[in-house]
Coordinates of C-alpha atoms in Angstrom, one line a residue:
Chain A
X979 CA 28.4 -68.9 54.2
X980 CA 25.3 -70.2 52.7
X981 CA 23.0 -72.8 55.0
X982 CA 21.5 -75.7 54.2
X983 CA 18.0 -75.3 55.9
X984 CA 13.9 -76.9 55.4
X985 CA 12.2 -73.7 54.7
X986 CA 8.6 -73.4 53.0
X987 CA 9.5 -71.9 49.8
X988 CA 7.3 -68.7 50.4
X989 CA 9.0 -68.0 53.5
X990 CA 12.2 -68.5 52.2
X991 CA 11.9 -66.4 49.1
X992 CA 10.2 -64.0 52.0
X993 CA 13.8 -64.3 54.0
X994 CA 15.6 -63.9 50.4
X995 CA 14.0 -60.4 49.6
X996 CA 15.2 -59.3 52.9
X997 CA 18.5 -59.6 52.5
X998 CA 18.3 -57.8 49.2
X999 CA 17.4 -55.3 51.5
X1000 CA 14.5 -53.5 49.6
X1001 CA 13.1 -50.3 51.0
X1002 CA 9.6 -50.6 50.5
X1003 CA 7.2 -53.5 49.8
X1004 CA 3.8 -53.0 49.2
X1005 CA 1.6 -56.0 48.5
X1006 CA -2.1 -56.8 49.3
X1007 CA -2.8 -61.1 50.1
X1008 CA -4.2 -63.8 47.6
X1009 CA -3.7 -67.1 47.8
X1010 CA -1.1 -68.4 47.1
X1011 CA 1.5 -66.3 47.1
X1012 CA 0.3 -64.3 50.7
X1013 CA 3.0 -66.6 52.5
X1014 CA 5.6 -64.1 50.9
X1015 CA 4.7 -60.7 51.8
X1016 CA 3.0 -62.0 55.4
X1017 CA 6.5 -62.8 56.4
X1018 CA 8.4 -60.0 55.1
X1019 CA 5.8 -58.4 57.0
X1020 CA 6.8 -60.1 60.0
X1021 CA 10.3 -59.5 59.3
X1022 CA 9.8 -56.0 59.3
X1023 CA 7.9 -55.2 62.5
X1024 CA 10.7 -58.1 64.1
X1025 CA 12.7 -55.2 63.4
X1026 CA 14.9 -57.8 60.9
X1027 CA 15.1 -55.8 58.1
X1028 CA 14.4 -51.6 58.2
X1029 CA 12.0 -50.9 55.0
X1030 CA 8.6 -49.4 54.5
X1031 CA 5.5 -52.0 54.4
X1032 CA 2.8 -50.4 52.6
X1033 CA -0.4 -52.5 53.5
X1034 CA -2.4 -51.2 50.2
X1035 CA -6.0 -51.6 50.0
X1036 CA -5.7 -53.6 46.5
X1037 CA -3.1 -54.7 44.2
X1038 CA -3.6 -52.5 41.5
X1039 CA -2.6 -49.8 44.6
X1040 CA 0.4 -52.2 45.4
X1041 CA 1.9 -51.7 42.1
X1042 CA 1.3 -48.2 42.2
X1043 CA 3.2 -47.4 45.8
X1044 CA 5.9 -49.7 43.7
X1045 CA 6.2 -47.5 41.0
X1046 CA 5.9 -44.4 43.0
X1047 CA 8.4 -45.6 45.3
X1048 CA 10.9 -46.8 42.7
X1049 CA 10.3 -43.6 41.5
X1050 CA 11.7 -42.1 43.7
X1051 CA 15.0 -44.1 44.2
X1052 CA 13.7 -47.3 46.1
X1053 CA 14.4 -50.7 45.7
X1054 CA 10.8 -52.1 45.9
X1055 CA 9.5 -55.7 46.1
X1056 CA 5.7 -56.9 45.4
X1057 CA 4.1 -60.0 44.8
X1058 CA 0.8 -61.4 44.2
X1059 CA -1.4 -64.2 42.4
X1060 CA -4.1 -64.6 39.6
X1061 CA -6.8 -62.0 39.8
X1062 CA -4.1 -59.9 41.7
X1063 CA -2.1 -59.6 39.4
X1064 CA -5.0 -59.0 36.3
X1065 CA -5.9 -56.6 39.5
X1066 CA -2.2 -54.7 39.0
X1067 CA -2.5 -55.2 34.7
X1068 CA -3.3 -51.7 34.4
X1069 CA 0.0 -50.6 36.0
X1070 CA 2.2 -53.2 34.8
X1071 CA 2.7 -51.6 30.8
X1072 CA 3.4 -48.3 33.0
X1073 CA 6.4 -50.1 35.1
X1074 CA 8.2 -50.7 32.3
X1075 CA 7.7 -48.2 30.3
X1076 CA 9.0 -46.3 33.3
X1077 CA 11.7 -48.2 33.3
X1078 CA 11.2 -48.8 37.3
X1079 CA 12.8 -52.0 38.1
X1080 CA 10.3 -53.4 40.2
X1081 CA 10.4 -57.0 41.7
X1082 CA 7.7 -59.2 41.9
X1083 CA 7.0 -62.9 42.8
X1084 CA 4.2 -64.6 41.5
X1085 CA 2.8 -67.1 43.1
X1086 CA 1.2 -68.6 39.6
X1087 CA -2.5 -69.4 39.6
X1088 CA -5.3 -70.0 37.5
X1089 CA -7.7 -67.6 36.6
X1090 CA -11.4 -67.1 37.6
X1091 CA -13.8 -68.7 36.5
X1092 CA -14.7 -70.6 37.7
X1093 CA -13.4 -70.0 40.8
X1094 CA -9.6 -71.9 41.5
X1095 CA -6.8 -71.2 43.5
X1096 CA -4.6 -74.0 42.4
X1097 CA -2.0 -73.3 40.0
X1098 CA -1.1 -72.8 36.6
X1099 CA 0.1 -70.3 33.9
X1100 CA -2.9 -68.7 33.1
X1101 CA -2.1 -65.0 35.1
X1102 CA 1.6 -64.4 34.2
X1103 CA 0.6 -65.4 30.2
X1104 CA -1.7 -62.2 30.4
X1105 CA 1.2 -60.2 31.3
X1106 CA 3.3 -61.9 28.6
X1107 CA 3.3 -58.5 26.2
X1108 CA 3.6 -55.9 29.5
X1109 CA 7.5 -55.3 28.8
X1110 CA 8.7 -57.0 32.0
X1111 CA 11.5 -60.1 32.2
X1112 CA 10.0 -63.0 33.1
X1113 CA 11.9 -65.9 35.1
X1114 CA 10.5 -69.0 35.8
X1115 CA 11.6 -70.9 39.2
X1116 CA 11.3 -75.0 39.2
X1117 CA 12.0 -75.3 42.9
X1118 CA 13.0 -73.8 45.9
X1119 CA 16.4 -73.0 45.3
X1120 CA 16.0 -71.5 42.4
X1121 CA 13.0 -69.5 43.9
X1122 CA 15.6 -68.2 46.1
X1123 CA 18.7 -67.9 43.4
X1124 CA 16.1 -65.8 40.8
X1125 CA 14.8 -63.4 43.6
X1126 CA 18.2 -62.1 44.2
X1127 CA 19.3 -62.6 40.6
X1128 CA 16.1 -60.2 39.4
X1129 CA 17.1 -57.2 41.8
X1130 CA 21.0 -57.2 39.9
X1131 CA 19.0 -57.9 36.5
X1132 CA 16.6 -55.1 36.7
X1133 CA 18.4 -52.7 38.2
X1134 CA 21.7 -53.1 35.7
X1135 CA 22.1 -49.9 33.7
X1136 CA 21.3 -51.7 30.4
X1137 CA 18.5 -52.9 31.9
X1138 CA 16.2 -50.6 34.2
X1139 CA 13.5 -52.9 33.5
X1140 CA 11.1 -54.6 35.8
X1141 CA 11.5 -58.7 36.8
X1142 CA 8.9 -61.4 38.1
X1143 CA 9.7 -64.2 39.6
X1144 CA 7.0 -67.2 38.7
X1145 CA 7.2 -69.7 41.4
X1146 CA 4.0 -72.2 40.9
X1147 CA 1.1 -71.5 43.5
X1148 CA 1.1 -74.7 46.2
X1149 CA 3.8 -76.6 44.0
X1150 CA 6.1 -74.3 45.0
X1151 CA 4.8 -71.7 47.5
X1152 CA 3.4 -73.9 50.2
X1153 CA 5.8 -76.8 50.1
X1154 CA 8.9 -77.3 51.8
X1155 CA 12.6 -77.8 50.7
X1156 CA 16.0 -78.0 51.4
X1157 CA 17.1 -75.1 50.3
X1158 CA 21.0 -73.6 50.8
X1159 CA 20.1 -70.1 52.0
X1160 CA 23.0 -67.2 50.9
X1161 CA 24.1 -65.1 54.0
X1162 CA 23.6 -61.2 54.0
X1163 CA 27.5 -61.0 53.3
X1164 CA 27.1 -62.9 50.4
X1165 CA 24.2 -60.8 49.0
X1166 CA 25.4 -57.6 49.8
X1167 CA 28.7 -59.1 47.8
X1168 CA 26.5 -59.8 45.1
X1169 CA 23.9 -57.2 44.8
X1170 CA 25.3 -53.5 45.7
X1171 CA 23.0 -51.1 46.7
X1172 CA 20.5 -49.9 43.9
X1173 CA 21.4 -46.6 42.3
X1174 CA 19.1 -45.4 40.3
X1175 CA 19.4 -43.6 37.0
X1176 CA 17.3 -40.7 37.6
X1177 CA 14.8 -40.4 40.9
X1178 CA 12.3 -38.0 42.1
X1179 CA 13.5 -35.4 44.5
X1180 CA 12.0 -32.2 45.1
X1181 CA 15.8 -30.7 45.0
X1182 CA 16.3 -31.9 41.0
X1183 CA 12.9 -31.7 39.5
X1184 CA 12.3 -33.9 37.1
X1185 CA 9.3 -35.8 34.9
X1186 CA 8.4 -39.2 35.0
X1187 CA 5.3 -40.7 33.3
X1188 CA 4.5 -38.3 31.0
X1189 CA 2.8 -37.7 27.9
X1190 CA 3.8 -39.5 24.7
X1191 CA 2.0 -38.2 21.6
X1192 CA 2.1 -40.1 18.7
X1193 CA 5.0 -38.4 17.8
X1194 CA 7.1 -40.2 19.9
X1195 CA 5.2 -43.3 20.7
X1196 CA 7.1 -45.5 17.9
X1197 CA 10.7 -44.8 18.6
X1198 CA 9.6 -44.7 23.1
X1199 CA 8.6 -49.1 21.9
X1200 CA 11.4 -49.0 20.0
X1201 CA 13.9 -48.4 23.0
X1202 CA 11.5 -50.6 25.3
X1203 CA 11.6 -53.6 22.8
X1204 CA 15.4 -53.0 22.6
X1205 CA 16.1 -52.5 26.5
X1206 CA 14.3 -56.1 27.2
X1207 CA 16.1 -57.7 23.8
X1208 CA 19.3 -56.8 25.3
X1209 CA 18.4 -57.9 29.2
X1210 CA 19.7 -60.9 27.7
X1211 CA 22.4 -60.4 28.2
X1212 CA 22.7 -59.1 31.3
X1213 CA 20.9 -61.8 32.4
X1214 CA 23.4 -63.9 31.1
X1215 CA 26.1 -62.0 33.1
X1216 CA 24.5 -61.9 36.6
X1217 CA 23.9 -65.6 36.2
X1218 CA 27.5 -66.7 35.3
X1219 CA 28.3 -64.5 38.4
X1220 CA 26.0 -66.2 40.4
X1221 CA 27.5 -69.4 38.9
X1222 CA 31.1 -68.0 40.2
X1223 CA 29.9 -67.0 43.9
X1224 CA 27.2 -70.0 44.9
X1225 CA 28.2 -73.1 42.1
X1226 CA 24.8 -73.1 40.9
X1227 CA 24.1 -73.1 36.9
X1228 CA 21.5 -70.9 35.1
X1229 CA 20.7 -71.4 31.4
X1230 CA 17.9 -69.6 29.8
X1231 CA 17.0 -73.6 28.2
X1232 CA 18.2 -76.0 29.9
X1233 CA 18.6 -79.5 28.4
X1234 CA 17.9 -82.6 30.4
X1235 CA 18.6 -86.2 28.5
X1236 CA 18.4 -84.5 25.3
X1237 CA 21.6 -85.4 23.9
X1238 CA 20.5 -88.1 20.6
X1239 CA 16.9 -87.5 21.8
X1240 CA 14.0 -87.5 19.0
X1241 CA 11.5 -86.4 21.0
X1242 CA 12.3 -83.4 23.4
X1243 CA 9.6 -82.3 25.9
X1244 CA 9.6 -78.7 27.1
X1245 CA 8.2 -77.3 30.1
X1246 CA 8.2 -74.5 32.7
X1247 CA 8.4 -74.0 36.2
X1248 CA 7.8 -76.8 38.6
X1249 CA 6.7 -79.5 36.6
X1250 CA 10.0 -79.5 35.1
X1251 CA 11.1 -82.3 37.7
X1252 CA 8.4 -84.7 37.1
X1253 CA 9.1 -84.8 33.7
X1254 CA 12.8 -85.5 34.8
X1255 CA 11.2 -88.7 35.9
X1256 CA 9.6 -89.6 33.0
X1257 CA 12.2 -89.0 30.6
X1258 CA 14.4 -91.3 33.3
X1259 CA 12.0 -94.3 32.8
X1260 CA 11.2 -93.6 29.2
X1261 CA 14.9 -93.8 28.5
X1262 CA 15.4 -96.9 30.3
X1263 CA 12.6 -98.5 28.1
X1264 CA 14.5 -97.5 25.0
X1265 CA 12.7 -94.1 24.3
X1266 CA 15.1 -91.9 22.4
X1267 CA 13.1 -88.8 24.7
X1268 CA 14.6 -86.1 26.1
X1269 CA 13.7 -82.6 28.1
X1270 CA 13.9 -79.0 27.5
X1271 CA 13.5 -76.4 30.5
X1272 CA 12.5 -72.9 29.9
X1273 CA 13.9 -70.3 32.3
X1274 CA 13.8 -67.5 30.6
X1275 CA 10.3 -66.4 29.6
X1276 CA 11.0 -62.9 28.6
X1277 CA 13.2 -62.3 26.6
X1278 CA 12.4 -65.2 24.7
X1279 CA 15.6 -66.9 24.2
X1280 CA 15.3 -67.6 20.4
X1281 CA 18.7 -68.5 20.1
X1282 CA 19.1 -71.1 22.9
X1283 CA 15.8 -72.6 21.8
X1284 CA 17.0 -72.7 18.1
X1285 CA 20.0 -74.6 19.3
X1286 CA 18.5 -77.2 21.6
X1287 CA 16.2 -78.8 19.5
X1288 CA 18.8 -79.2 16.4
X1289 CA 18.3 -82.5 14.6
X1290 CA 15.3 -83.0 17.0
X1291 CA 12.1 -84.8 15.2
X1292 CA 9.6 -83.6 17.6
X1293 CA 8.8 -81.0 20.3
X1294 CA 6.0 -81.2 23.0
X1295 CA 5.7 -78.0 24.8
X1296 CA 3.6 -78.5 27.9
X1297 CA 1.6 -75.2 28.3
X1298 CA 0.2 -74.2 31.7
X1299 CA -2.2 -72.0 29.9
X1300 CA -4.5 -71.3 27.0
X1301 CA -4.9 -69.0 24.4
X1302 CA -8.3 -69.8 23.9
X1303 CA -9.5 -69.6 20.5
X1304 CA -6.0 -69.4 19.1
X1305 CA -3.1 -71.6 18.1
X1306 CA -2.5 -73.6 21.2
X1307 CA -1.0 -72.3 24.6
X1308 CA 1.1 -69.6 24.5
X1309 CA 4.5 -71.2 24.9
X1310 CA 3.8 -73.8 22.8
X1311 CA 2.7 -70.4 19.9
X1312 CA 6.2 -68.8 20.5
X1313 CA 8.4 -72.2 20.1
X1314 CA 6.5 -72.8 17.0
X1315 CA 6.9 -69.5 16.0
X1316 CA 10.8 -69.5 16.8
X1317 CA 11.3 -72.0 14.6
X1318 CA 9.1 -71.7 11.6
X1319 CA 11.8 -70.0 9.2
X1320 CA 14.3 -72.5 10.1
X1321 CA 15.1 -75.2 7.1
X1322 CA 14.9 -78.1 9.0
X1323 CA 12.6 -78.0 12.0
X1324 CA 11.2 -80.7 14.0
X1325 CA 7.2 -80.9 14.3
X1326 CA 5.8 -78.8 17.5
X1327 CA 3.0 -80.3 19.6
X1328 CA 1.1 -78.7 22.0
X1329 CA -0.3 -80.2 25.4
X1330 CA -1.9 -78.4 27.4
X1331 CA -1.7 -79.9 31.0
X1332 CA -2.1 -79.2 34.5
X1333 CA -4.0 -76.5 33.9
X1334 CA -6.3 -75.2 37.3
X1335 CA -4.2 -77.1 39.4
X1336 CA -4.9 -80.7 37.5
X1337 CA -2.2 -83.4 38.3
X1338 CA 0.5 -84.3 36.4
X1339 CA 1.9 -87.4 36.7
X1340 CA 5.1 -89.0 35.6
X1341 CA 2.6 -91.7 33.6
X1342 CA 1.0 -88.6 31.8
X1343 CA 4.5 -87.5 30.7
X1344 CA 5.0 -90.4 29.3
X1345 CA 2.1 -90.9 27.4
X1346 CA 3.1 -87.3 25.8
X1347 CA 6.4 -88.4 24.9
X1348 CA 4.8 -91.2 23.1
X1349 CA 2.0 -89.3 21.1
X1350 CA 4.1 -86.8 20.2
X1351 CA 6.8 -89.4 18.7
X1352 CA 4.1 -91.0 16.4
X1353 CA 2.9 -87.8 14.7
X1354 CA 4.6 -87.1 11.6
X1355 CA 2.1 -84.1 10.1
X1356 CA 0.3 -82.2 12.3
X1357 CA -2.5 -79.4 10.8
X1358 CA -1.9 -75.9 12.3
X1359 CA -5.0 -76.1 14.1
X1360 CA -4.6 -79.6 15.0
X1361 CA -1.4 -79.4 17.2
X1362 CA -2.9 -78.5 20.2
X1363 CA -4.6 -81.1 23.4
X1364 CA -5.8 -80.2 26.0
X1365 CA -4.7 -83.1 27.8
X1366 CA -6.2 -85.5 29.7
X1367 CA -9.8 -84.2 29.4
X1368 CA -12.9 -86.6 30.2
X1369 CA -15.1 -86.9 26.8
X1370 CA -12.9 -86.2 24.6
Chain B
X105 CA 19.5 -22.9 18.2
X106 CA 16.1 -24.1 17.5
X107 CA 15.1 -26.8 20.1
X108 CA 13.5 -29.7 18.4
X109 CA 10.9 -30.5 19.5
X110 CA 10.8 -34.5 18.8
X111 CA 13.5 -36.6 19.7
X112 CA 14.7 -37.5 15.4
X113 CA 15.9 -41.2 16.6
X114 CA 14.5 -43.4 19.6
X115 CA 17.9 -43.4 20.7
X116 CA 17.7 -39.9 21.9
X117 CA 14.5 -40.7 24.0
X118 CA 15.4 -40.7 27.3
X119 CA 14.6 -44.2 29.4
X120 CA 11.7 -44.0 30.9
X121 CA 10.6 -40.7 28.9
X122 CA 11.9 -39.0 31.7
X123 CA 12.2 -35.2 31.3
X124 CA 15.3 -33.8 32.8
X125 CA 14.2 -30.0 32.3
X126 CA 11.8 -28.9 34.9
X127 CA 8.7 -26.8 33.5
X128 CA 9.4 -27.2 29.6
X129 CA 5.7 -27.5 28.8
X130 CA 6.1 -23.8 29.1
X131 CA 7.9 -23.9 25.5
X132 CA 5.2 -26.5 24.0
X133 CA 2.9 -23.5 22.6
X134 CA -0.5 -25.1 22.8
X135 CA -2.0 -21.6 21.5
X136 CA -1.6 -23.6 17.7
X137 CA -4.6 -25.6 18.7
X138 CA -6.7 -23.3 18.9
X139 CA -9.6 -22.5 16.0
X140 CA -11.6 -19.4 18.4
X141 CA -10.2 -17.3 20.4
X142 CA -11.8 -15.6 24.0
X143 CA -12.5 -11.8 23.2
X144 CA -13.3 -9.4 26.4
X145 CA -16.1 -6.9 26.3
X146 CA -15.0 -5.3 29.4
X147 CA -18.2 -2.9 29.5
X148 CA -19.6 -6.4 30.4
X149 CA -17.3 -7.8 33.2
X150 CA -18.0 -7.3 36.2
X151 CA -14.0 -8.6 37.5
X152 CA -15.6 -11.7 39.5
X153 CA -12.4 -13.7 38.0
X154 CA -14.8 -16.8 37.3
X155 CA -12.3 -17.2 33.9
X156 CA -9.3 -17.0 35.9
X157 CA -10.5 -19.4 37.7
X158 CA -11.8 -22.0 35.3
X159 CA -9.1 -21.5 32.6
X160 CA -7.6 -24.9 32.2
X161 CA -4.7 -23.8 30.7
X162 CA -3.9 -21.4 33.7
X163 CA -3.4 -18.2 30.8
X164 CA -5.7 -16.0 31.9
X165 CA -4.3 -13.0 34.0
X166 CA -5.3 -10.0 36.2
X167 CA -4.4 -6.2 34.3
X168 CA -3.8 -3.5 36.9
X169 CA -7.2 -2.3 36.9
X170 CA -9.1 -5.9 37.3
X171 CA -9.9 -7.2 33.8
X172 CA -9.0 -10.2 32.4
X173 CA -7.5 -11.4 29.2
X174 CA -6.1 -14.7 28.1
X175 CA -2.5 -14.9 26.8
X176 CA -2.9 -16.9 23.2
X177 CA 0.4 -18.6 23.3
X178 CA -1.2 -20.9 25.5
X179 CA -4.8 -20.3 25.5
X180 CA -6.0 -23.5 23.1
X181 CA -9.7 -21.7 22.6
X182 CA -11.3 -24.3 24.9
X183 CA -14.3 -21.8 25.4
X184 CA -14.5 -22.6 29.5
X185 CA -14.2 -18.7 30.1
X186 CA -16.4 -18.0 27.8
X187 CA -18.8 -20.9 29.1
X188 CA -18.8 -19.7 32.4
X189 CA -19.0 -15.8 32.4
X190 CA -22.5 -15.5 33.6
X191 CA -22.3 -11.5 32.5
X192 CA -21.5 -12.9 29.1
X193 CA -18.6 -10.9 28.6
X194 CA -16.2 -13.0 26.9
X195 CA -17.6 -14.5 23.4
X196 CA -15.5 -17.1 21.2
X197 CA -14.5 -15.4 17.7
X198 CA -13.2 -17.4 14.8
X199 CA -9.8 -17.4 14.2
X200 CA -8.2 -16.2 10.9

């Protein structure tokens, strides 16, 4: 029976992995996501859960002991932060094109520099194009729900592919919840024990990571672009089973107050329930506003976004990063994107908040909501703020 | 039955590129690289087995009485041997 308990997120998303019972971790500390591997490091030498913890001498080595141990048949957890996880870019292309499902929280944070440890988007957007699904968490629970969900995701048969978990650095890491924590018999009902589709063994020799001339190269991305296309579905699957087993929903959009809305916000990760706030007060003053909340990084749910803004005037996608130089912040460059060859398509705005750990407040929301719902022609290179900046 | 040697659709790529047959870069004959190949002057050789050594490739073998010689399925005319016979008994000669 699942338990109703005050956990710091990290620890619980720490206590999480262990009943997935992984058999090697392998992760080297940067704030803010050390709170996760520190205690499944305690967990281990408690004697709690029986797996191997690699203490790696970098991160770019923690990915590699992942994908070497996955390699060979493991079910492998990681996790890491901002210049960790640029630290672990080389290897991350190589994960996936392994088809090694690797798990890996990331405890979002800015990038350097200058120097910042607080968080926002700006290290998992880098990774955007590495082949990996990407979750997004908005709170505890979900923290908790996505860790288990991304072992049964990547490890599905149609999927081999490897997940991270973003759970915002100090929003999320370092604060703490009420969270209903599964039981191991309810995750060992859920999650069987990994079995992989091919593994390294000295009695079936085998090749993993080899050569691909340019020969092959096109048709090797065509079945990588495919295999992460249709996780979609899977991901679909494991959460509707999840949905069956604990009660709690997962959509890769999900839709807060947008029914009749002419504005819609969208957001990711934690800030998703601040703006729940402000769409609360902005209704109550008459605002036809309403909220969109992305899940489902990678695959981009095309679809499901298609379908939630219909008959919508305008979108403000909040952005946690930026693509500097470019069109805006990356989120806010896909949704426009997504929609440009539809016939009717509301106007997409870009703000770019919070970014290096920089407030948000329900006031700020609201302002958005209200900016956005007086534009009626925006430029291409005009729909992007970066919000909230002194000067400008 | 010829093998192929390119998967003709991405469907037939195995996930991961993973190659189920162990040692079939021994069918890949990387000998069609190669523009020069190593020629032995055995008058010269003095059976140190500095080529053997070197090779890259691993093709160069040992004949019954000591001298070396380079087997050109596999030998892609790198020019190491040749590079690192101090007697200067192997020289590179064009191909064709």
């Amino acid at each position: 029976m699942s338990k109703r308990i005050g956990m710091e997120i990290a620890f619980a998303a720490a206590e999480t992995v262990a009943l997935c019972r992984p058999d090697v971790i392998a992760a080297y500390p940067i704030t803010p996501n050390t709170h996760i591997p520190e205690h499944l490091s305690d967990i281990v030498a408690e004697g709690r859960l029986d797996a191997e913890f690699i203490c790696v001498e970098s991160e770019h080595s923690a990915l590699s002991a992942c994908a070497g141990a996955a390699g060979a048949g493991a079910r492998v957890f990681t996790a890491t932060s901002s210049q960790g996880l640029l630290f672990m870019q080389e290897i991350m292309p190589i994960v996936s094109a392994m088809r090694l499902p690797v798990v890996m929280a990331i405890g979002n944070r800015a990038l350097s520099g200058p120097i910042n440890i607080w968080n926002d988007h700006s290290d998992i957007m880098v990774q955007r194009d590495m082949g990996w699904v990407s979750l997004f968490a908005a709170n505890g629970q979900e923290t908790v729900d996505m860790v288990v969900q991304a072992f049964k995701i990547g490890e599905h048969r149609d999927v081999m592919l490897p997940v991270n978990v973003n759970l915002d650095g100090f929003q999320l890491t370092h604060v703490v919840e009420p969270i209903w924590m599964p039981d191991q018999r309810e995750i060992d009902r859920f999650l069987p024990p990994y079995e992989p589709f091919a593994s390294l063994h000295p009695d079936h020799p085998l090749s993993m990571g080899t050569l691909g001339v340019p020969e092959i190269y096109n048709e090797v991305m065509m079945g990588r672009n495919v295999a992460l296309v249709k996780s979609k579905k899977v991901i679909l699957d494991v959460w509707k089973e999840w949905e069956a087993l604990f009660g709690r929903r997962y959509k890769p959009i999900e839709s807060y107050e947008a029914e009749g809305a002419e504005v819609l916000l969208l957001t990711m990760g934690s800030l998703s329930e601040t703006a729940e706030v402000a769409i609360d007060e902005l209704r109550r003053e008459g605002v036809a506003a309403g909220l969109l909340k992305l899940r489902l990084w990678r695959p981009f749910p095309f679809e499901e976004l298609r379908e939630a803004v219909e008959g919508v005037k305008v979108v403000a996608v909040a952005d946690r990063a930026c693509s500097i130089g470019g069109p805006g912040g990356p989120v806010f460059a896909e949704v426009r994107s997504a929609l440009y060859g539809e016939p009717e398509r509301p106007i997409v705005v870009n703000f770019m908040i919070g970014i290096g750990g920089r407030d948000v407040m329900v006031e700020d929301f609201k302002n958005m909501v209200k900016k956005a719902a007086r534009m009626k022609h925006v430029p291409a290179e005009c729909a992007y703020e970066i919000y909230g900046v002194r000067g400008s | 039955m010829t093998e192929k040697k390119w998967p003709e659709t991405w469907q037939e790529v195995n996930p991961g590129c993973i190659v189920f047959t162990p040692g079939s870069a021994r069918s890949y004959l990387t000998g069609s690289w190669r523009a020069q190949k190593p020629i032995w002057d055995n008058t010269k050789c003095i059976k140190c087995g500095l080529c053997y050594l070197f090779c890259p490739e691993g093709c160069i073998t040992e004949d019954a009485e000591g001298y070396f010689s380079a087997d050109l399925d596999y030998c892609k005319g790198c020019g190491v041997c040749a590079h690192e016979c101090w007697p200067r008994a192997i020289k590179m000669v064009e191909e064709g």
